[in-house]
Coordinates of C-alpha atoms in Angstrom, one line a residue:
M1 CA 48.9 130.4 -71.9
D2 CA 51.5 132.9 -73.1
Y3 CA 54.6 130.8 -72.4
I4 CA 56.1 129.2 -75.6
V5 CA 58.8 126.5 -75.3
S6 CA 62.3 127.6 -76.8
A7 CA 62.1 124.8 -79.5
R8 CA 59.0 126.5 -81.0
K9 CA 59.9 130.1 -80.0
Y10 CA 63.2 130.0 -81.8
R11 CA 62.4 127.8 -84.6
P12 CA 64.2 129.3 -87.7
M13 CA 62.1 131.3 -90.2
S14 CA 64.7 131.7 -92.9
F15 CA 67.6 129.7 -94.3
D16 CA 70.2 131.9 -92.7
T17 CA 68.9 131.1 -89.2
V18 CA 69.1 127.3 -89.7
V19 CA 71.9 125.9 -87.6
G20 CA 74.5 123.2 -88.8
Q21 CA 73.1 122.5 -92.3
E22 CA 74.9 125.1 -94.4
A23 CA 75.5 122.9 -97.4
L24 CA 71.8 122.0 -97.7
T25 CA 70.4 125.5 -97.1
T26 CA 72.8 126.8 -99.9
T27 CA 71.6 124.3 -102.3
L28 CA 67.9 125.2 -101.5
R29 CA 68.6 128.9 -101.8
N30 CA 70.3 128.4 -105.3
T31 CA 67.2 126.3 -106.3
V32 CA 64.9 129.3 -105.4
K33 CA 67.1 131.7 -107.2
S34 CA 67.3 129.6 -110.3
G35 CA 63.7 128.6 -110.3
K36 CA 64.7 125.0 -111.3
L37 CA 62.5 123.1 -108.9
A38 CA 62.1 119.2 -108.9
H39 CA 58.7 117.9 -108.2
A40 CA 59.7 115.8 -105.3
Y41 CA 62.3 116.2 -102.5
L42 CA 63.2 113.8 -99.7
F43 CA 64.6 115.2 -96.5
C44 CA 66.3 112.5 -94.4
G45 CA 68.2 112.6 -91.0
P46 CA 68.0 112.1 -87.3
R47 CA 65.3 113.7 -85.2
G48 CA 65.5 117.4 -84.3
V49 CA 68.0 118.6 -87.0
G50 CA 65.7 120.8 -89.2
K51 CA 64.0 118.6 -91.8
T52 CA 60.5 119.9 -91.3
T53 CA 61.8 123.3 -90.6
C54 CA 63.7 123.5 -93.8
A55 CA 60.7 122.1 -95.7
R56 CA 58.5 125.0 -94.5
I57 CA 61.0 127.6 -95.2
F58 CA 61.6 126.2 -98.7
A59 CA 57.9 126.0 -99.3
K60 CA 57.4 129.6 -98.3
A61 CA 60.4 130.7 -100.4
I62 CA 59.2 129.2 -103.7
N63 CA 55.7 130.7 -103.3
C64 CA 57.2 134.2 -102.4
M65 CA 56.2 136.8 -105.0
N66 CA 59.4 138.9 -104.4
P67 CA 62.2 136.6 -103.2
T68 CA 65.6 138.2 -102.2
V69 CA 68.8 137.9 -104.2
D70 CA 69.9 135.4 -101.8
G71 CA 67.0 133.0 -102.3
E72 CA 65.2 133.9 -99.1
A73 CA 61.4 134.8 -98.8
C74 CA 60.6 138.4 -98.5
N75 CA 58.2 138.0 -95.6
E76 CA 56.2 141.1 -97.0
C77 CA 54.2 139.7 -99.8
E78 CA 50.6 138.2 -99.4
S79 CA 51.9 134.8 -99.8
C80 CA 54.6 135.1 -97.1
R81 CA 52.2 136.9 -94.8
S82 CA 49.6 134.1 -95.1
F83 CA 52.2 131.5 -94.4
N84 CA 53.5 133.2 -91.3
E85 CA 49.9 133.6 -90.0
Q86 CA 49.3 129.9 -90.7
R87 CA 46.4 130.6 -93.2
S88 CA 48.1 129.8 -96.4
L89 CA 46.0 127.6 -98.8
N90 CA 48.9 126.6 -101.0
I91 CA 50.9 124.7 -98.4
F92 CA 49.6 121.5 -96.8
E93 CA 51.2 119.4 -94.1
L94 CA 50.4 115.7 -93.5
D95 CA 51.6 113.8 -90.4
A96 CA 52.0 110.3 -91.9
A97 CA 52.4 108.9 -88.4
S98 CA 48.9 109.5 -87.7
N99 CA 47.3 109.6 -91.2
N100 CA 49.1 106.6 -92.6
G101 CA 46.1 105.0 -94.4
V102 CA 45.1 104.8 -98.1
D103 CA 42.0 107.0 -97.5
A104 CA 44.1 109.9 -96.1
M105 CA 46.4 109.6 -99.0
K106 CA 43.8 109.6 -101.6
A107 CA 42.2 112.6 -100.1
L108 CA 45.5 114.5 -100.3
M109 CA 45.9 113.5 -103.9
E110 CA 42.6 115.0 -104.7
Q111 CA 43.9 118.3 -103.5
T112 CA 46.7 118.2 -106.1
R113 CA 44.2 118.6 -109.0
I114 CA 43.2 122.2 -107.7
P115 CA 45.7 124.9 -108.9
P116 CA 47.0 127.4 -106.5
Q117 CA 44.9 130.5 -105.9
L118 CA 47.9 132.6 -104.7
G119 CA 51.5 132.1 -105.5
K120 CA 53.1 129.6 -108.0
Y121 CA 53.0 126.2 -106.4
K122 CA 51.0 124.0 -104.2
V123 CA 53.5 122.4 -101.7
F124 CA 52.6 119.2 -99.9
I125 CA 54.9 118.4 -96.9
I126 CA 54.5 114.8 -95.8
D127 CA 56.2 114.4 -92.4
E128 CA 57.4 110.8 -91.2
V129 CA 56.6 109.5 -94.6
H130 CA 58.1 106.1 -93.7
M131 CA 55.1 105.5 -91.6
L132 CA 52.7 105.3 -94.6
S133 CA 51.2 101.9 -95.3
K134 CA 52.1 100.0 -98.2
Q135 CA 48.7 100.7 -99.7
A136 CA 49.1 104.4 -99.1
F137 CA 52.6 104.3 -100.9
N138 CA 50.9 102.8 -103.9
A139 CA 48.1 105.4 -104.0
F140 CA 50.8 108.1 -103.8
L141 CA 53.1 106.7 -106.5
K142 CA 50.9 107.3 -109.5
T143 CA 50.6 111.0 -108.6
L144 CA 54.3 111.1 -107.9
E145 CA 55.2 109.7 -111.3
E146 CA 53.3 112.2 -113.2
P147 CA 52.3 115.2 -110.9
P148 CA 50.7 118.4 -112.2
A149 CA 53.2 121.2 -113.0
H150 CA 51.9 123.3 -110.0
V151 CA 52.6 120.6 -107.4
V152 CA 55.8 120.0 -105.3
F153 CA 56.3 117.3 -102.8
I154 CA 58.5 117.5 -99.8
L155 CA 58.8 114.2 -97.9
A156 CA 60.7 114.1 -94.5
T157 CA 61.7 111.0 -92.7
T158 CA 64.1 109.6 -90.0
E159 CA 64.0 106.0 -91.6
K160 CA 64.9 106.4 -95.4
H161 CA 65.5 102.6 -95.5
Q162 CA 61.9 101.9 -94.9
I163 CA 60.6 103.8 -97.9
L164 CA 59.9 102.0 -101.1
P165 CA 62.8 102.2 -103.6
T166 CA 60.3 103.4 -106.3
I167 CA 59.5 106.4 -104.3
I168 CA 63.1 107.2 -103.5
S169 CA 64.1 107.0 -107.1
R170 CA 61.6 109.8 -108.0
C171 CA 62.9 112.3 -105.4
Q172 CA 65.9 114.6 -105.0
I173 CA 67.4 113.2 -101.7
Y174 CA 68.8 115.6 -99.0
D175 CA 70.6 114.1 -96.1
F176 CA 70.7 116.2 -93.0
E177 CA 73.5 115.9 -90.6
R178 CA 73.6 115.6 -86.8
M179 CA 74.3 118.9 -85.0
T180 CA 77.9 119.1 -83.7
T181 CA 78.1 119.8 -79.9
Q182 CA 79.8 123.2 -80.6
N183 CA 77.0 124.2 -82.9
I184 CA 74.4 123.3 -80.2
I185 CA 76.4 125.1 -77.6
N186 CA 76.6 128.3 -79.7
H187 CA 72.8 128.2 -80.4
L188 CA 72.1 127.7 -76.7
K189 CA 74.2 130.8 -75.8
M190 CA 72.3 132.8 -78.2
V191 CA 68.9 131.5 -76.6
A192 CA 70.1 132.0 -73.1
E193 CA 71.3 135.6 -73.9
K194 CA 67.8 136.4 -75.3
E195 CA 66.1 135.0 -72.4
G196 CA 68.2 136.7 -69.8
V197 CA 69.6 133.4 -68.4
T198 CA 73.1 133.2 -67.0
Y199 CA 75.0 130.0 -67.7
E200 CA 78.3 128.3 -67.4
E201 CA 79.7 126.9 -70.7
E202 CA 80.4 123.4 -69.3
A203 CA 76.8 123.2 -68.3
L204 CA 75.7 124.0 -71.8
S205 CA 78.3 121.3 -73.0
V206 CA 76.5 118.8 -70.8
I207 CA 73.1 119.7 -72.3
A208 CA 74.5 119.5 -75.9
E209 CA 75.9 116.0 -75.1
K210 CA 72.7 114.9 -73.6
A211 CA 70.9 115.9 -76.9
D212 CA 73.0 113.7 -79.0
G213 CA 73.0 115.9 -82.1
G214 CA 69.4 117.0 -82.0
M215 CA 68.8 120.7 -81.6
R216 CA 65.1 120.3 -80.6
D217 CA 66.1 117.9 -77.8
A218 CA 68.8 120.3 -76.8
L219 CA 66.3 123.2 -76.4
S220 CA 63.9 121.0 -74.6
V221 CA 66.5 119.9 -72.0
F222 CA 67.7 123.6 -71.9
D223 CA 64.1 124.6 -70.8
Q224 CA 64.1 121.9 -68.2
T225 CA 67.3 123.0 -66.6
V226 CA 66.4 126.6 -66.6
S227 CA 63.3 125.8 -64.6
F228 CA 65.4 123.7 -62.1
C229 CA 68.3 126.1 -62.0
Q230 CA 65.9 129.2 -61.7
G231 CA 67.6 131.2 -64.5
N232 CA 71.2 130.4 -63.4
V233 CA 72.4 127.4 -65.3
T234 CA 75.5 125.9 -63.7
Y235 CA 77.4 122.8 -64.2
D236 CA 76.6 121.2 -60.8
K237 CA 72.9 121.9 -61.0
V238 CA 72.7 120.6 -64.5
I239 CA 74.5 117.3 -63.5
E240 CA 72.0 117.0 -60.6
D241 CA 69.0 117.7 -62.7
L242 CA 69.7 115.4 -65.5
N243 CA 71.2 112.6 -63.3
V244 CA 74.4 112.6 -65.4
L245 CA 77.5 111.1 -64.0
D246 CA 80.1 113.8 -63.4
S247 CA 82.9 113.6 -66.0
D248 CA 85.4 114.2 -63.1
N249 CA 84.8 110.5 -62.0
Y250 CA 86.1 109.4 -65.4
F251 CA 89.1 111.6 -65.2
R252 CA 89.7 110.2 -61.6
I253 CA 89.4 106.5 -62.7
I254 CA 91.9 106.9 -65.5
D255 CA 94.3 108.7 -63.1
L256 CA 93.9 106.0 -60.5
A257 CA 94.3 103.2 -63.3
L258 CA 97.6 104.9 -64.5
D259 CA 98.8 104.6 -60.9
N260 CA 97.6 101.0 -60.4
K261 CA 95.5 102.0 -57.5
V262 CA 93.0 99.2 -57.7
S263 CA 91.4 99.6 -54.2
D264 CA 90.7 103.3 -54.7
I265 CA 89.0 102.4 -58.0
M266 CA 86.8 99.9 -56.2
L267 CA 85.8 102.4 -53.6
L268 CA 85.0 105.0 -56.3
L269 CA 82.8 102.4 -58.1
N270 CA 81.0 101.6 -55.0
D271 CA 80.2 105.3 -54.4
I272 CA 79.0 105.7 -58.0
I273 CA 76.7 102.6 -57.7
N274 CA 75.3 103.9 -54.4
R275 CA 74.3 107.1 -56.1
G276 CA 72.0 104.9 -58.3
F277 CA 74.2 104.8 -61.5
D278 CA 74.1 101.5 -63.5
G279 CA 77.3 99.6 -64.1
R280 CA 76.8 99.7 -67.8
H281 CA 76.3 103.4 -67.7
L282 CA 79.7 103.8 -66.0
I283 CA 81.4 101.4 -68.6
N284 CA 79.9 103.2 -71.6
G285 CA 80.8 106.6 -70.1
L286 CA 84.3 105.6 -69.4
A287 CA 84.8 104.1 -72.9
S288 CA 83.7 107.4 -74.5
H289 CA 86.1 109.3 -72.1
V290 CA 89.0 107.1 -73.1
R291 CA 88.2 107.6 -76.7
R292 CA 88.3 111.4 -76.2
V293 CA 91.6 111.1 -74.3
M294 CA 92.9 109.3 -77.4
M295 CA 91.6 112.0 -79.7
A296 CA 93.3 114.6 -77.6
R297 CA 96.8 113.0 -78.1
N298 CA 96.8 114.4 -81.6
E299 CA 96.2 117.9 -82.8
Q300 CA 94.6 116.6 -86.0
T301 CA 91.9 114.6 -84.1
L302 CA 91.3 117.3 -81.5
P303 CA 88.0 118.5 -83.3
L304 CA 86.5 115.0 -82.8
L305 CA 86.3 115.6 -79.0
E306 CA 83.1 117.8 -79.4
V307 CA 83.4 119.3 -75.9
S308 CA 83.8 122.7 -74.5
Q309 CA 87.2 124.5 -74.5
Q310 CA 87.6 124.0 -70.8
Q311 CA 87.0 120.3 -71.1
T312 CA 89.4 120.1 -74.1
A313 CA 92.2 121.5 -71.9
K314 CA 91.5 118.7 -69.3
F315 CA 91.6 116.0 -71.9
Q316 CA 94.9 117.3 -73.2
E317 CA 96.4 117.4 -69.8
Q318 CA 95.3 113.8 -69.1
A319 CA 96.4 112.6 -72.6
K320 CA 100.0 113.5 -71.9
R321 CA 100.0 110.8 -69.0
C322 CA 98.6 108.1 -71.1
T323 CA 100.3 105.9 -73.7
D324 CA 98.7 104.5 -76.9
K325 CA 99.2 101.0 -75.5
F326 CA 97.2 101.8 -72.4
L327 CA 94.4 103.6 -74.3
Y328 CA 94.0 100.8 -76.8
A329 CA 93.9 98.0 -74.1
A330 CA 91.5 100.0 -72.0
L331 CA 89.3 100.5 -74.9
R332 CA 89.3 96.9 -75.9
L333 CA 88.4 95.8 -72.2
L334 CA 85.7 98.3 -71.8
N335 CA 84.1 97.3 -75.2
D336 CA 84.2 93.6 -74.2
C337 CA 82.6 94.4 -70.9
D338 CA 79.8 96.3 -72.7
I339 CA 79.3 93.3 -74.9
E340 CA 79.2 90.8 -72.1
Y341 CA 77.2 92.8 -69.6
R342 CA 73.7 91.7 -70.7
Q343 CA 74.4 88.1 -70.3
A344 CA 76.4 88.4 -67.1
T345 CA 74.7 87.0 -64.0
N346 CA 76.8 89.1 -61.6
K347 CA 77.1 92.3 -63.4
R348 CA 78.9 94.2 -60.7
L349 CA 81.5 91.5 -60.6
L350 CA 81.9 91.9 -64.3
V351 CA 82.5 95.7 -64.0
E352 CA 84.9 95.3 -61.2
L353 CA 87.1 92.6 -63.1
T354 CA 87.2 95.0 -66.0
L355 CA 88.3 98.0 -64.0
I356 CA 90.9 95.9 -62.3
E357 CA 92.3 94.7 -65.6
V358 CA 92.3 98.3 -66.8
A359 CA 94.3 99.3 -63.6
Q360 CA 96.8 96.5 -64.4
V361 CA 97.6 97.4 -68.0
T362 CA 100.6 99.5 -67.0
Q363 CA 102.0 97.1 -64.4
D364 CA 105.5 96.0 -65.3
D365 CA 105.0 92.5 -63.6
E366 CA 101.8 91.9 -65.5
P367 CA 102.8 92.0 -69.2
A368 CA 99.6 90.4 -70.3
A369 CA 97.1 92.5 -68.2
G370 CA 96.1 94.5 -71.3
R371 CA 95.2 91.4 -73.3
R372 CA 91.8 90.8 -74.6
P373 CA 89.8 89.2 -71.8
R374 CA 87.8 85.9 -72.3
R375 CA 84.3 86.1 -73.1
L376 CA 82.1 86.0 -70.1
K377 CA 80.5 82.6 -71.1
S378 CA 84.1 81.2 -71.2
L379 CA 85.0 82.7 -67.9
F380 CA 82.1 81.0 -66.2
Q381 CA 83.1 77.7 -67.9
R382 CA 86.5 78.0 -66.6
M383 CA 85.2 78.8 -63.2
T384 CA 83.2 75.7 -63.2
T385 CA 85.9 73.4 -64.4
G386 CA 88.6 75.2 -62.3
T387 CA 86.8 74.6 -59.0
Q388 CA 86.6 70.8 -59.4
P389 CA 90.0 69.7 -58.4
K390 CA 90.2 71.8 -55.2
V391 CA 86.6 70.8 -54.0
A392 CA 87.2 67.2 -54.9
E393 CA 90.3 67.1 -52.9
Q394 CA 88.5 68.5 -49.8
V395 CA 85.7 66.0 -50.1
A396 CA 88.2 63.1 -50.6
T397 CA 89.8 64.0 -47.1
V398 CA 86.3 63.2 -45.5
G399 CA 86.0 59.9 -47.5
Q400 CA 89.7 59.0 -47.0
T401 CA 90.2 59.1 -50.7
S402 CA 92.7 61.0 -53.0
Q403 CA 91.8 63.1 -55.9
S404 CA 93.5 60.8 -58.3
T405 CA 90.4 58.5 -58.3
L406 CA 88.5 61.3 -60.1
K407 CA 91.3 61.8 -62.8
A408 CA 91.0 58.1 -63.7
A409 CA 87.5 58.6 -65.0
P410 CA 87.1 57.5 -68.7
R411 CA 87.4 60.2 -71.4
S412 CA 84.1 59.9 -73.3
A413 CA 81.1 61.9 -74.0
A414 CA 79.3 60.3 -71.0
A415 CA 82.3 60.9 -68.9
A416 CA 82.4 64.6 -69.8
T417 CA 78.7 64.8 -68.8
K418 CA 79.6 63.1 -65.5
K419 CA 82.3 65.6 -65.0
V420 CA 80.1 68.6 -65.4
K421 CA 77.3 67.0 -63.2
L422 CA 79.9 66.1 -60.5
S423 CA 81.2 69.7 -60.5
S424 CA 77.8 71.1 -60.0
L425 CA 77.1 68.7 -57.3
L426 CA 80.3 69.2 -55.4
T427 CA 79.9 73.0 -55.6
N428 CA 76.4 72.8 -54.0
F429 CA 78.0 71.1 -51.0
E430 CA 81.0 73.3 -50.9
S431 CA 79.7 75.5 -48.0
L432 CA 78.7 72.3 -46.1
V433 CA 82.3 71.1 -45.9
N434 CA 83.7 74.5 -45.3
A435 CA 85.8 74.4 -48.4
E436 CA 87.8 77.5 -49.2
K437 CA 86.7 79.1 -52.4
P438 CA 89.4 79.6 -55.2
N439 CA 90.5 83.1 -56.1
Y440 CA 88.6 83.4 -59.5
Q441 CA 89.8 86.9 -60.0
Q442 CA 93.5 85.9 -59.9
E443 CA 92.7 83.0 -62.0
V444 CA 91.3 85.1 -64.7
I445 CA 94.1 87.7 -64.7
E446 CA 97.1 85.3 -64.7
E447 CA 98.1 83.9 -68.1
T448 CA 101.3 82.8 -69.7
E449 CA 102.5 83.5 -73.2
K450 CA 104.9 80.5 -73.5
D451 CA 104.5 78.8 -76.9
T452 CA 105.4 75.4 -75.3
Q453 CA 103.2 75.5 -72.2
E454 CA 102.1 72.1 -71.0
F455 CA 98.4 71.2 -70.8
T456 CA 96.3 68.4 -69.4
Q457 CA 93.3 66.6 -70.7
S458 CA 91.1 68.7 -68.4
D459 CA 92.8 71.9 -69.9
L460 CA 91.9 70.5 -73.4
E461 CA 88.4 69.8 -72.6
R462 CA 87.8 73.2 -71.0
E463 CA 89.3 75.1 -73.9
W464 CA 87.5 73.0 -76.4
L465 CA 84.2 74.1 -74.9
I466 CA 85.4 77.6 -74.7
M467 CA 86.2 77.6 -78.5
C468 CA 82.9 76.1 -79.3
K469 CA 80.9 79.0 -77.6
R470 CA 83.1 81.4 -79.4
M471 CA 82.3 80.2 -82.9
P472 CA 80.5 82.8 -85.1
Q473 CA 76.6 82.6 -85.3
Q474 CA 76.7 81.2 -88.9
M475 CA 78.4 78.1 -87.4
A476 CA 76.0 77.7 -84.5
G477 CA 74.8 74.3 -85.7
M478 CA 78.4 72.9 -86.0
A479 CA 79.4 74.5 -82.7
A480 CA 76.4 72.7 -81.0
R481 CA 77.6 69.4 -82.4
L482 CA 81.2 69.8 -81.6
Q483 CA 80.3 70.6 -77.9
N484 CA 79.1 66.9 -77.6
V485 CA 82.5 65.6 -79.0
V486 CA 85.4 65.1 -76.4
P487 CA 88.8 65.7 -77.8
Q488 CA 91.6 63.4 -76.6
I489 CA 95.3 63.7 -76.1
S490 CA 96.6 60.8 -78.3
D491 CA 100.4 61.3 -78.3
Y492 CA 101.1 64.6 -76.4
P493 CA 100.8 67.3 -77.5
N494 CA 98.8 65.9 -80.4
I495 CA 95.0 65.9 -80.1
Q496 CA 92.6 63.4 -81.6
L497 CA 89.0 64.0 -82.4
I498 CA 86.6 61.1 -82.9
V499 CA 83.4 62.2 -84.6
N500 CA 80.2 60.1 -84.9
N501 CA 79.3 60.6 -88.6
K502 CA 80.8 61.2 -92.0
M503 CA 78.8 64.4 -92.5
L504 CA 80.4 66.1 -89.3
L505 CA 83.7 64.7 -90.3
A506 CA 83.5 66.4 -93.7
E507 CA 82.5 69.7 -92.0
V508 CA 85.2 69.6 -89.4
Q509 CA 87.8 68.6 -92.0
E510 CA 87.2 72.0 -93.8
I511 CA 88.1 74.1 -90.8
K512 CA 90.6 71.7 -89.3
G513 CA 93.3 74.2 -89.7
R514 CA 91.5 77.1 -88.0
I515 CA 90.6 74.7 -85.0
R516 CA 94.3 73.6 -84.7
A517 CA 95.3 77.3 -84.7
S518 CA 92.7 78.3 -82.1
M519 CA 93.5 75.4 -79.7
A520 CA 97.3 76.1 -80.0
K521 CA 96.6 79.9 -79.1
Q522 CA 94.3 78.9 -76.2
L523 CA 96.6 76.2 -74.8
H524 CA 99.7 78.2 -75.5
N525 CA 101.4 75.3 -77.2
G526 CA 102.4 75.8 -80.8
N527 CA 103.4 72.1 -81.2
I528 CA 99.8 70.9 -81.2
Q529 CA 98.8 68.7 -84.1
F530 CA 95.2 67.9 -84.9
S531 CA 93.9 64.5 -86.3
L532 CA 90.3 63.4 -87.2
T533 CA 88.8 59.9 -86.8
L534 CA 85.5 58.5 -87.6
N535 CA 83.9 56.8 -84.6
E536 CA 83.4 53.0 -85.3
A537 CA 80.7 51.0 -83.7
E538 CA 82.6 49.8 -80.8
H539 CA 83.4 53.4 -79.7
H540 CA 79.7 54.2 -79.1
H541 CA 78.7 54.1 -75.3
K542 CA 75.3 54.3 -73.9
V543 CA 74.1 57.9 -72.6
L544 CA 73.4 57.5 -69.0
T545 CA 70.4 59.1 -67.3
Q546 CA 71.0 61.4 -64.4
Y547 CA 69.7 58.7 -62.0
E548 CA 72.0 56.1 -63.6
M549 CA 75.0 58.4 -63.5
M550 CA 74.4 59.2 -59.8
E551 CA 74.1 55.5 -59.1
K552 CA 77.4 54.8 -60.9
L553 CA 79.2 57.7 -59.1
I554 CA 78.1 56.4 -55.8
E555 CA 79.3 53.0 -56.8
T556 CA 82.7 53.9 -58.2
E557 CA 83.7 57.0 -56.2
P558 CA 84.3 56.4 -52.4
A559 CA 84.1 60.2 -51.7
I560 CA 80.6 60.5 -53.3
R561 CA 79.6 57.3 -51.6
K562 CA 80.7 58.8 -48.2
M563 CA 78.8 62.0 -48.9
N564 CA 75.6 60.0 -49.8
E565 CA 75.8 58.2 -46.4
I566 CA 76.0 61.6 -44.7
F567 CA 73.6 63.8 -46.8
K568 CA 71.2 61.1 -48.3
F569 CA 71.2 62.5 -52.0
E570 CA 67.8 62.6 -53.7
L571 CA 67.5 63.6 -57.4
Q572 CA 64.7 65.8 -58.3

């Protein structure tokens, strides 16, 4: 087969053809010129940025019999010719990913005893060195500590942190950088011209972004698109081949958001999803787009865009319409959506709510639209507790009972459990009584910023659970215990918390101020005071089973009793 992929065909053969690593190649050239070689080098960096390529060029250069004044190999001496023809006996390569055992390493160390027959050094290139087993590292360590004078080790890895510190400390470390988008575009232009391929610069920009800083990946994608486009690489064909969401969609979403056209954004979102794109893919792409718009607002940050010149002009044009406040709020909303996406049950709804909030940031009558949204768990908790009064009121109409009966329930741990069970029960029968569903979307968006806003016991319990769910991971144990404690409004707006044991009391006492500040912020009331009390024996209540709880509800609540007569409840 005569065809050679571009990643191999255009692999650099000298330091001056290496792309994007000028600082490292200059250092290696100077090392060749001075002859001051270390016995071990460690090349680190992402995949496809030239680690193994530079190791081979360096190995050839230090064995060259007539190096140039620039520190390059001459490519004419016997050592260079043998290397180029892949018959050199002085340069050994080991793929540690497939030869990671102690036996392979011992066999390689045996080779270090034999001096070179041609040239000055025996060079051992160990690729993906982090894949070596611990035993193989130990077998390698002794030779690395005191190697023969004619031996040079070049280790290459993408995972430096997985290498033993005793190995790292004996190497000169070279950190390779990710390729910039512009460097990749320029290199792809050179390859396209040599291959006789016509191209659009925007198409090469898409390929460069897809490669994510790896030149090898970029060349592989380039070969794929050339085959698809049959030698004429255009932007539309590259988008189609790589199944990439057209950046025009992101420009259009931001334009619509600035004009508060929520319905048009919803239609565009529906079209994008129908084309097979995932909601999270859209959110991540839109977040990257907003970040670039922000970079385009300042000449100093313009180089951070890493896009083609045509795309840069489009970002600058849109940046003129956007304010810093809008961009900051949009980035925060999109980032929170990305965090909450995995745990969301209705992922599309989460994306829609996020885009609605983005579109309302600039509305004059919605000053809090750009606020940080509640976490998704808290949102669902609010939906559950928020539906209870409306549904209970509708059921009470059937049973000739008012909603006030439900509000009279005792405020204890068992009562809180009853409240959650009742809400779940009533929600299941909502469709049977043709209850009108509340507008969750409007409930999430509306919020007041008044510092003395009134709140009820129900509000307090809801926000308390939300606060517990938001507590950091290191406080997960305390959060779980606090979820079983029900705060009480003792003397409005003061809050009393009755805990069951002295240990929990001491723990809560340490963060009492933080809890008070959190509840004051969530309930929008800065007058809240927080007190702690140890639960006495008379405060303890029996925890009811589900069956006992259901029996008590039927006995005490006329509305539930009426429903039981109609639907004949059975606990599973």
